[in-house]
Amino acid sequence: MAPLPSGGAVAYTRSVAYQQSDIERVRAATNIVELLEGVTTVKKTGRTYKAICPFHQEKTPSLSIDVSQGLFHCFGCGVGGDVFKFIQMTQGLGFNESVEYLASRAGVTLQRDPAAAKRRGEREAMVEAVRLAVEFYNERLRSGSDAGKARAYLRGRGYDSEVIERFQLGFSPTTWDELATHLRDLKVPVKVMTAAGLTARTSRGSLRDWFRGRIMFPIFDLRGDPVGFGARLLDGEGPKYLNSPETRLYQKARLLYGLNAAKGPIARSGYSVVVEGYTDVIGMHLAGMEEAVATCGTALGEDHFDLLRRFADRVVLAFDADEAGAGAAIRGDTLETPVRLELDLRVAIMPEGKDPAELVKDGDAPALRTAIEHSVPLLRFRLDRELGRFDLSEPEARARAIRMATAIVARQPDQLVRREYARYVARKVGSEFEPILTSIERSKGSTRPTAETAIPRPSGVAKAERQLLRVLAVNDDRLEGFSVDRGLFGDEMNRQAFDLLAGALEDLPPGKPPDLGAAIGERDDEIGALIRALVVDDRPLEDPALLVKRLKTAAIDVQIAEIRRKLAAVDADTHSTLLTELIRLEKSKRLND
């Protein structure tokens, strides 16, 4: 079964316009199995239902449904949520629209929450102001006498009127407040146009347009709402590119230019392509490579990766060939975020001196497509570029190259990946594997150890923590008489999941399932996905008494290991104190056993 056009989990801005009690009545009145049966094949297995996931290609069902909680979770692609999230993803609706749709379907009458409706109305007013600005700038580009240079520039890039319309390109007048005057004539309040980042006050208090004398590139959010602009200066003084100021709508660390149009193609192809600029995105889309997106005047950050991974786990960086290195686009020069998010981050090695827009303009789109198809892992790209700076035929240069390479590989948090790249570096420089691996691990160990890296948690502990969370998620009646606190959980994600579950379990007697639909149904983060996966897991629950005992023993083992480590490097007085504590812990462990 082919994926639905939405292509994956989409984060929708939730400004709730209805009372929570009404939302919960709609939730309770909706059968999630019936919803899924409308788009895919559903079969009952044990206490849960299984379905072919409609959000990615698969033949064997990997999507599980928990009817009692109204939750679904796909173990194949990670998509999950509640009944409202399912409607959002399959029908392209916002949260409030999904509530309205399901309320109508279930015959539930809704009452609007005045305060929430006001907040939603303020956002809609700002979006409408930006939309009016898009239309104003677009019309100015098409017919304005002062936009001649802008039209000539765009013609030089091969952009005809169809391209201008498709991407809603525009031109901002050079005059001081022409957009502000236009919006005033359309009854847009000054407060709204300023909050939307379209105007600003001068030092004398007069109103001025934020953009003047620039080619305008409208930026849309995932829903397709216009939220801001990127603007290119043609001549005169000022930065070459200027973006909208940070507003409630426009937060550049959470936006990618072109993603509203690219999300479907990305989900279908299985990869996204991050390019440097707006014209690169346009050029690639015109050439049929619609997976292209760009940041909005900032380096790639964690929120950008989080956006992209919702649609595909492969991200290809396609920057200018003469850049100092594609990896420099990642904030902090770290590989930890892509690895933690399980992304396949790669680099397309571009023909020398060309960027994507130039390749398309010159009719060499096939070369661009080939570069993307033959992209290489980011870490390998960095190593190849850095090793190329050394004459590896000279022993001294080879030693310097090894030191440089091992320092780069040591920043990779995955031990298996470090080991494989130790082999790669050894082959590249013509050295032995073991010394290079030792050097990498020594460099890795020179960084400040965390509690988890300094003392590995005992084998099976993480599994036991997850199993205890499963018991808590259903409020198993065997929890009667047990005290479970967050101190039993060593993994930070598990601790956060416990905090959420503890809130839902408050004042509930053991055996009565908590209402988790409202708590995690709309959460797009790792905690929400974790708890949904635990809830829909239909395997037998383990005995909570044994799980608690196992985790208490594991916690003691961690403390014992830490004390033994300290004993090896302390003076006599401290040694005596630590030894006393060690004896106490050993006794405590025996009592727990």
mmCIF file of N, CA, C and O in Angstrom, residues 500-575:
data_model
loop_
_atom_site.group_PDB
_atom_site.id
_atom_site.type_symbol
_atom_site.label_atom_id
_atom_site.label_comp_id
_atom_site.label_asym_id
_atom_site.label_seq_id
_atom_site.Cartn_x
_atom_site.Cartn_y
_atom_site.Cartn_z
ATOM 1 N N LEU A 500 5.911 12.124 33.481
ATOM 2 C CA LEU A 500 4.631 12.295 32.792
ATOM 3 C C LEU A 500 3.611 11.268 33.289
ATOM 4 O O LEU A 500 2.459 11.597 33.575
ATOM 5 N N LEU A 501 4.039 10.012 33.402
ATOM 6 C CA LEU A 501 3.133 8.960 33.864
ATOM 7 C C LEU A 501 2.710 9.179 35.313
ATOM 8 O O LEU A 501 1.560 8.938 35.677
ATOM 9 N N ALA A 502 3.643 9.640 36.145
ATOM 10 C CA ALA A 502 3.319 9.875 37.555
ATOM 11 C C ALA A 502 2.208 10.910 37.688
ATOM 12 O O ALA A 502 1.319 10.782 38.540
ATOM 13 N N GLY A 503 2.245 11.930 36.841
ATOM 14 C CA GLY A 503 1.185 12.938 36.862
ATOM 15 C C GLY A 503 -0.160 12.351 36.472
ATOM 16 O O GLY A 503 -1.195 12.682 37.062
ATOM 17 N N ALA A 504 -0.152 11.454 35.474
ATOM 18 C CA ALA A 504 -1.405 10.838 35.033
ATOM 19 C C ALA A 504 -1.953 9.842 36.046
ATOM 20 O O ALA A 504 -3.154 9.592 36.105
ATOM 21 N N LEU A 505 -1.048 9.254 36.857
ATOM 22 C CA LEU A 505 -1.449 8.231 37.819
ATOM 23 C C LEU A 505 -1.862 8.810 39.175
ATOM 24 O O LEU A 505 -2.358 8.073 40.026
ATOM 25 N N GLU A 506 -1.645 10.101 39.344
ATOM 26 C CA GLU A 506 -1.911 10.713 40.641
ATOM 27 C C GLU A 506 -3.354 10.486 41.073
ATOM 28 O O GLU A 506 -4.296 10.727 40.309
ATOM 29 N N ASP A 507 -3.532 10.002 42.298
ATOM 30 C CA ASP A 507 -4.849 9.744 42.904
ATOM 31 C C ASP A 507 -5.604 8.575 42.282
ATOM 32 O O ASP A 507 -6.776 8.350 42.622
ATOM 33 N N LEU A 508 -4.969 7.824 41.367
ATOM 34 C CA LEU A 508 -5.629 6.653 40.778
ATOM 35 C C LEU A 508 -5.259 5.404 41.577
ATOM 36 O O LEU A 508 -4.082 5.168 41.840
ATOM 37 N N PRO A 509 -6.227 4.572 41.938
ATOM 38 C CA PRO A 509 -5.893 3.313 42.617
ATOM 39 C C PRO A 509 -5.285 2.332 41.626
ATOM 40 O O PRO A 509 -5.611 2.364 40.430
ATOM 41 N N PRO A 510 -4.345 1.467 42.063
ATOM 42 C CA PRO A 510 -3.783 0.468 41.159
ATOM 43 C C PRO A 510 -4.886 -0.350 40.492
ATOM 44 O O PRO A 510 -5.864 -0.724 41.129
ATOM 45 N N GLY A 511 -4.707 -0.593 39.194
ATOM 46 C CA GLY A 511 -5.689 -1.347 38.434
ATOM 47 C C GLY A 511 -6.572 -0.483 37.560
ATOM 48 O O GLY A 511 -7.184 -0.977 36.619
ATOM 49 N N LYS A 512 -6.651 0.811 37.855
ATOM 50 C CA LYS A 512 -7.457 1.706 37.029
ATOM 51 C C LYS A 512 -6.551 2.411 36.020
ATOM 52 O O LYS A 512 -5.692 3.199 36.397
ATOM 53 N N PRO A 513 -6.731 2.132 34.718
ATOM 54 C CA PRO A 513 -5.832 2.708 33.704
ATOM 55 C C PRO A 513 -5.905 4.230 33.672
ATOM 56 O O PRO A 513 -6.990 4.800 33.806
ATOM 57 N N PRO A 514 -4.788 4.901 33.523
ATOM 58 C CA PRO A 514 -4.794 6.366 33.416
ATOM 59 C C PRO A 514 -5.274 6.802 32.035
ATOM 60 O O PRO A 514 -5.221 6.036 31.076
ATOM 61 N N ASP A 515 -5.742 8.024 31.933
ATOM 62 C CA ASP A 515 -6.143 8.579 30.641
ATOM 63 C C ASP A 515 -4.914 9.236 30.006
ATOM 64 O O ASP A 515 -4.549 10.352 30.347
ATOM 65 N N LEU A 516 -4.268 8.505 29.101
ATOM 66 C CA LEU A 516 -3.032 9.016 28.494
ATOM 67 C C LEU A 516 -3.276 9.709 27.153
ATOM 68 O O LEU A 516 -2.377 10.353 26.621
ATOM 69 N N GLY A 517 -4.472 9.547 26.604
ATOM 70 C CA GLY A 517 -4.735 10.145 25.290
ATOM 71 C C GLY A 517 -4.468 11.626 25.266
ATOM 72 O O GLY A 517 -3.785 12.150 24.380
ATOM 73 N N ALA A 518 -5.015 12.344 26.261
ATOM 74 C CA ALA A 518 -4.831 13.790 26.299
ATOM 75 C C ALA A 518 -3.400 14.171 26.605
ATOM 76 O O ALA A 518 -2.905 15.205 26.170
ATOM 77 N N ALA A 519 -2.693 13.332 27.377
ATOM 78 C CA ALA A 519 -1.339 13.674 27.817
ATOM 79 C C ALA A 519 -0.298 13.503 26.724
ATOM 80 O O ALA A 519 0.653 14.275 26.635
ATOM 81 N N ILE A 520 -0.449 12.479 25.891
ATOM 82 C CA ILE A 520 0.616 12.180 24.916
ATOM 83 C C ILE A 520 0.130 12.104 23.476
ATOM 84 O O ILE A 520 0.934 11.958 22.562
ATOM 85 N N GLY A 521 -1.179 12.201 23.262
ATOM 86 C CA GLY A 521 -1.699 12.036 21.909
ATOM 87 C C GLY A 521 -1.133 13.004 20.907
ATOM 88 O O GLY A 521 -0.883 12.651 19.753
ATOM 89 N N GLU A 522 -0.906 14.251 21.331
ATOM 90 C CA GLU A 522 -0.440 15.281 20.407
ATOM 91 C C GLU A 522 1.060 15.540 20.503
ATOM 92 O O GLU A 522 1.583 16.364 19.766
ATOM 93 N N ARG A 523 1.757 14.840 21.406
ATOM 94 C CA ARG A 523 3.190 15.099 21.586
ATOM 95 C C ARG A 523 3.983 14.499 20.438
ATOM 96 O O ARG A 523 3.875 13.314 20.144
ATOM 97 N N ASP A 524 4.819 15.342 19.804
ATOM 98 C CA ASP A 524 5.658 14.888 18.699
ATOM 99 C C ASP A 524 7.068 14.532 19.153
ATOM 100 O O ASP A 524 7.895 14.143 18.345
ATOM 101 N N ASP A 525 7.351 14.688 20.462
ATOM 102 C CA ASP A 525 8.722 14.493 20.914
ATOM 103 C C ASP A 525 9.002 13.028 21.236
ATOM 104 O O ASP A 525 8.135 12.153 21.111
ATOM 105 N N GLU A 526 10.238 12.761 21.666
ATOM 106 C CA GLU A 526 10.651 11.387 21.934
ATOM 107 C C GLU A 526 9.902 10.784 23.117
ATOM 108 O O GLU A 526 9.666 9.571 23.152
ATOM 109 N N ILE A 527 9.533 11.611 24.090
ATOM 110 C CA ILE A 527 8.821 11.095 25.264
ATOM 111 C C ILE A 527 7.441 10.593 24.862
ATOM 112 O O ILE A 527 7.014 9.501 25.272
ATOM 113 N N GLY A 528 6.731 11.379 24.061
ATOM 114 C CA GLY A 528 5.417 10.951 23.603
ATOM 115 C C GLY A 528 5.496 9.664 22.797
ATOM 116 O O GLY A 528 4.691 8.739 22.979
ATOM 117 N N ALA A 529 6.487 9.590 21.890
ATOM 118 C CA ALA A 529 6.647 8.387 21.066
ATOM 119 C C ALA A 529 6.985 7.171 21.938
ATOM 120 O O ALA A 529 6.484 6.064 21.701
ATOM 121 N N LEU A 530 7.835 7.382 22.948
ATOM 122 C CA LEU A 530 8.224 6.280 23.834
ATOM 123 C C LEU A 530 7.011 5.721 24.566
ATOM 124 O O LEU A 530 6.788 4.501 24.585
ATOM 125 N N ILE A 531 6.217 6.596 25.177
ATOM 126 C CA ILE A 531 5.084 6.111 25.964
ATOM 127 C C ILE A 531 4.028 5.468 25.067
ATOM 128 O O ILE A 531 3.439 4.442 25.422
ATOM 129 N N ARG A 532 3.792 6.032 23.873
ATOM 130 C CA ARG A 532 2.839 5.404 22.956
ATOM 131 C C ARG A 532 3.283 4.000 22.591
ATOM 132 O O ARG A 532 2.486 3.059 22.523
ATOM 133 N N ALA A 533 4.595 3.846 22.329
ATOM 134 C CA ALA A 533 5.111 2.522 21.985
ATOM 135 C C ALA A 533 4.931 1.540 23.142
ATOM 136 O O ALA A 533 4.612 0.360 22.924
ATOM 137 N N LEU A 534 5.100 2.025 24.375
ATOM 138 C CA LEU A 534 4.917 1.160 25.537
ATOM 139 C C LEU A 534 3.452 0.769 25.706
ATOM 140 O O LEU A 534 3.124 -0.372 26.046
ATOM 141 N N VAL A 535 2.556 1.730 25.452
ATOM 142 C CA VAL A 535 1.125 1.478 25.647
ATOM 143 C C VAL A 535 0.599 0.435 24.660
ATOM 144 O O VAL A 535 -0.198 -0.432 25.022
ATOM 145 N N VAL A 536 1.031 0.520 23.382
ATOM 146 C CA VAL A 536 0.484 -0.394 22.366
ATOM 147 C C VAL A 536 1.215 -1.736 22.343
ATOM 148 O O VAL A 536 0.806 -2.650 21.621
ATOM 149 N N ASP A 537 2.280 -1.879 23.115
ATOM 150 C CA ASP A 537 3.006 -3.157 23.190
ATOM 151 C C ASP A 537 2.113 -4.188 23.884
ATOM 152 O O ASP A 537 1.701 -4.007 25.031
ATOM 153 N N ASP A 538 1.800 -5.280 23.169
ATOM 154 C CA ASP A 538 0.855 -6.253 23.722
ATOM 155 C C ASP A 538 1.540 -7.470 24.350
ATOM 156 O O ASP A 538 0.877 -8.467 24.654
ATOM 157 N N ARG A 539 2.844 -7.431 24.567
ATOM 158 C CA ARG A 539 3.519 -8.542 25.233
ATOM 159 C C ARG A 539 3.123 -8.598 26.705
ATOM 160 O O ARG A 539 2.735 -7.591 27.282
ATOM 161 N N PRO A 540 3.232 -9.780 27.350
ATOM 162 C CA PRO A 540 2.865 -9.891 28.770
ATOM 163 C C PRO A 540 3.698 -8.935 29.625
ATOM 164 O O PRO A 540 4.884 -8.721 29.373
ATOM 165 N N LEU A 541 3.059 -8.372 30.632
ATOM 166 C CA LEU A 541 3.749 -7.464 31.552
ATOM 167 C C LEU A 541 4.571 -8.259 32.560
ATOM 168 O O LEU A 541 4.145 -9.310 33.037
ATOM 169 N N GLU A 542 5.752 -7.746 32.879
ATOM 170 C CA GLU A 542 6.589 -8.399 33.880
ATOM 171 C C GLU A 542 6.130 -8.022 35.284
ATOM 172 O O GLU A 542 5.430 -7.024 35.487
ATOM 173 N N ASP A 543 6.545 -8.826 36.260
ATOM 174 C CA ASP A 543 6.174 -8.594 37.650
ATOM 175 C C ASP A 543 6.845 -7.316 38.158
ATOM 176 O O ASP A 543 8.074 -7.212 38.169
ATOM 177 N N PRO A 544 6.065 -6.322 38.578
ATOM 178 C CA PRO A 544 6.677 -5.060 39.042
ATOM 179 C C PRO A 544 7.597 -5.257 40.244
ATOM 180 O O PRO A 544 8.577 -4.528 40.392
ATOM 181 N N ALA A 545 7.310 -6.249 41.102
ATOM 182 C CA ALA A 545 8.171 -6.490 42.262
ATOM 183 C C ALA A 545 9.571 -6.869 41.818
ATOM 184 O O ALA A 545 10.581 -6.377 42.362
ATOM 185 N N LEU A 546 9.657 -7.742 40.806
ATOM 186 C CA LEU A 546 10.964 -8.162 40.308
ATOM 187 C C LEU A 546 11.678 -7.013 39.602
ATOM 188 O O LEU A 546 12.900 -6.871 39.703
ATOM 189 N N LEU A 547 10.912 -6.207 38.884
ATOM 190 C CA LEU A 547 11.515 -5.077 38.164
ATOM 191 C C LEU A 547 12.085 -4.057 39.146
ATOM 192 O O LEU A 547 13.206 -3.560 38.964
ATOM 193 N N VAL A 548 11.322 -3.720 40.174
ATOM 194 C CA VAL A 548 11.797 -2.753 41.170
ATOM 195 C C VAL A 548 13.048 -3.278 41.866
ATOM 196 O O VAL A 548 14.028 -2.548 42.068
ATOM 197 N N LYS A 549 13.035 -4.555 42.212
ATOM 198 C CA LYS A 549 14.191 -5.165 42.875
ATOM 199 C C LYS A 549 15.419 -5.108 41.971
ATOM 200 O O LYS A 549 16.529 -4.775 42.410
ATOM 201 N N ARG A 550 15.228 -5.428 40.685
ATOM 202 C CA ARG A 550 16.337 -5.433 39.731
ATOM 203 C C ARG A 550 16.935 -4.026 39.598
ATOM 204 O O ARG A 550 18.154 -3.849 39.543
ATOM 205 N N LEU A 551 16.084 -3.021 39.538
ATOM 206 C CA LEU A 551 16.575 -1.654 39.351
ATOM 207 C C LEU A 551 17.253 -1.116 40.615
ATOM 208 O O LEU A 551 18.211 -0.359 40.528
ATOM 209 N N LYS A 552 16.749 -1.500 41.790
ATOM 210 C CA LYS A 552 17.418 -1.070 43.029
ATOM 211 C C LYS A 552 18.813 -1.679 43.111
ATOM 212 O O LYS A 552 19.774 -1.004 43.495
ATOM 213 N N THR A 553 18.923 -2.960 42.732
ATOM 214 C CA THR A 553 20.236 -3.611 42.734
ATOM 215 C C THR A 553 21.171 -2.925 41.743
ATOM 216 O O THR A 553 22.355 -2.702 42.026
ATOM 217 N N ALA A 554 20.649 -2.590 40.570
ATOM 218 C CA ALA A 554 21.464 -1.935 39.541
ATOM 219 C C ALA A 554 21.959 -0.575 40.015
ATOM 220 O O ALA A 554 23.114 -0.192 39.775
ATOM 221 N N ALA A 555 21.100 0.170 40.718
ATOM 222 C CA ALA A 555 21.499 1.480 41.233
ATOM 223 C C ALA A 555 22.622 1.341 42.257
ATOM 224 O O ALA A 555 23.573 2.144 42.280
ATOM 225 N N ILE A 556 22.525 0.307 43.081
ATOM 226 C CA ILE A 556 23.590 0.063 44.069
ATOM 227 C C ILE A 556 24.886 -0.314 43.362
ATOM 228 O O ILE A 556 25.977 0.134 43.733
ATOM 229 N N ASP A 557 24.793 -1.145 42.303
ATOM 230 C CA ASP A 557 25.978 -1.535 41.545
ATOM 231 C C ASP A 557 26.692 -0.323 40.959
ATOM 232 O O ASP A 557 27.930 -0.260 40.924
ATOM 233 N N VAL A 558 25.915 0.643 40.482
ATOM 234 C CA VAL A 558 26.508 1.856 39.926
ATOM 235 C C VAL A 558 27.270 2.613 41.009
ATOM 236 O O VAL A 558 28.392 3.090 40.792
ATOM 237 N N GLN A 559 26.679 2.736 42.193
ATOM 238 C CA GLN A 559 27.350 3.433 43.295
ATOM 239 C C GLN A 559 28.613 2.695 43.728
ATOM 240 O O GLN A 559 29.651 3.319 44.006
ATOM 241 N N ILE A 560 28.547 1.368 43.770
ATOM 242 C CA ILE A 560 29.712 0.566 44.157
ATOM 243 C C ILE A 560 30.842 0.768 43.150
ATOM 244 O O ILE A 560 32.012 0.950 43.528
ATOM 245 N N ALA A 561 30.508 0.736 41.869
ATOM 246 C CA ALA A 561 31.524 0.916 40.830
ATOM 247 C C ALA A 561 32.185 2.284 40.932
ATOM 248 O O ALA A 561 33.399 2.419 40.758
ATOM 249 N N GLU A 562 31.387 3.301 41.257
ATOM 250 C CA GLU A 562 31.930 4.658 41.380
ATOM 251 C C GLU A 562 32.884 4.749 42.573
ATOM 252 O O GLU A 562 33.961 5.342 42.485
ATOM 253 N N ILE A 563 32.510 4.138 43.696
ATOM 254 C CA ILE A 563 33.373 4.187 44.885
ATOM 255 C C ILE A 563 34.667 3.431 44.629
ATOM 256 O O ILE A 563 35.762 3.879 45.015
ATOM 257 N N ARG A 564 34.583 2.266 43.989
ATOM 258 C CA ARG A 564 35.803 1.516 43.686
ATOM 259 C C ARG A 564 36.725 2.295 42.760
ATOM 260 O O ARG A 564 37.947 2.224 42.877
ATOM 261 N N ARG A 565 36.139 3.049 41.855
ATOM 262 C CA ARG A 565 36.960 3.871 40.959
ATOM 263 C C ARG A 565 37.692 4.947 41.749
ATOM 264 O O ARG A 565 38.864 5.214 41.534
ATOM 265 N N LYS A 566 36.971 5.556 42.724
ATOM 266 C CA LYS A 566 37.575 6.619 43.524
ATOM 267 C C LYS A 566 38.637 6.072 44.475
ATOM 268 O O LYS A 566 39.618 6.754 44.778
ATOM 269 N N LEU A 567 38.433 4.846 44.964
ATOM 270 C CA LEU A 567 39.378 4.260 45.910
ATOM 271 C C LEU A 567 40.781 4.133 45.330
ATOM 272 O O LEU A 567 41.773 4.151 46.063
ATOM 273 N N ALA A 568 40.854 4.016 44.027
ATOM 274 C CA ALA A 568 42.153 3.806 43.380
ATOM 275 C C ALA A 568 42.999 5.077 43.327
ATOM 276 O O ALA A 568 44.190 5.024 43.007
ATOM 277 N N ALA A 569 42.392 6.222 43.668
ATOM 278 C CA ALA A 569 43.149 7.470 43.502
ATOM 279 C C ALA A 569 42.886 8.457 44.631
ATOM 280 O O ALA A 569 42.687 9.644 44.399
ATOM 281 N N VAL A 570 42.867 7.972 45.890
ATOM 282 C CA VAL A 570 42.615 8.881 47.004
ATOM 283 C C VAL A 570 43.636 8.649 48.110
ATOM 284 O O VAL A 570 44.347 7.636 48.138
ATOM 285 N N ASP A 571 43.699 9.599 49.057
ATOM 286 C CA ASP A 571 44.625 9.467 50.184
ATOM 287 C C ASP A 571 44.037 8.523 51.233
ATOM 288 O O ASP A 571 42.895 8.056 51.129
ATOM 289 N N ALA A 572 44.793 8.268 52.299
ATOM 290 C CA ALA A 572 44.414 7.265 53.289
ATOM 291 C C ALA A 572 43.129 7.638 54.021
ATOM 292 O O ALA A 572 42.252 6.794 54.236
ATOM 293 N N ASP A 573 43.003 8.924 54.430
ATOM 294 C CA ASP A 573 41.814 9.332 55.181
ATOM 295 C C ASP A 573 40.549 9.175 54.343
ATOM 296 O O ASP A 573 39.535 8.633 54.792
ATOM 297 N N THR A 574 40.626 9.666 53.118
ATOM 298 C CA THR A 574 39.471 9.544 52.231
ATOM 299 C C THR A 574 39.190 8.089 51.916
ATOM 300 O O THR A 574 38.040 7.660 51.797
ATOM 301 N N HIS A 575 40.276 7.298 51.775
ATOM 302 C CA HIS A 575 40.138 5.872 51.474
ATOM 303 C C HIS A 575 39.304 5.183 52.562
ATOM 304 O O HIS A 575 38.412 4.363 52.265
#
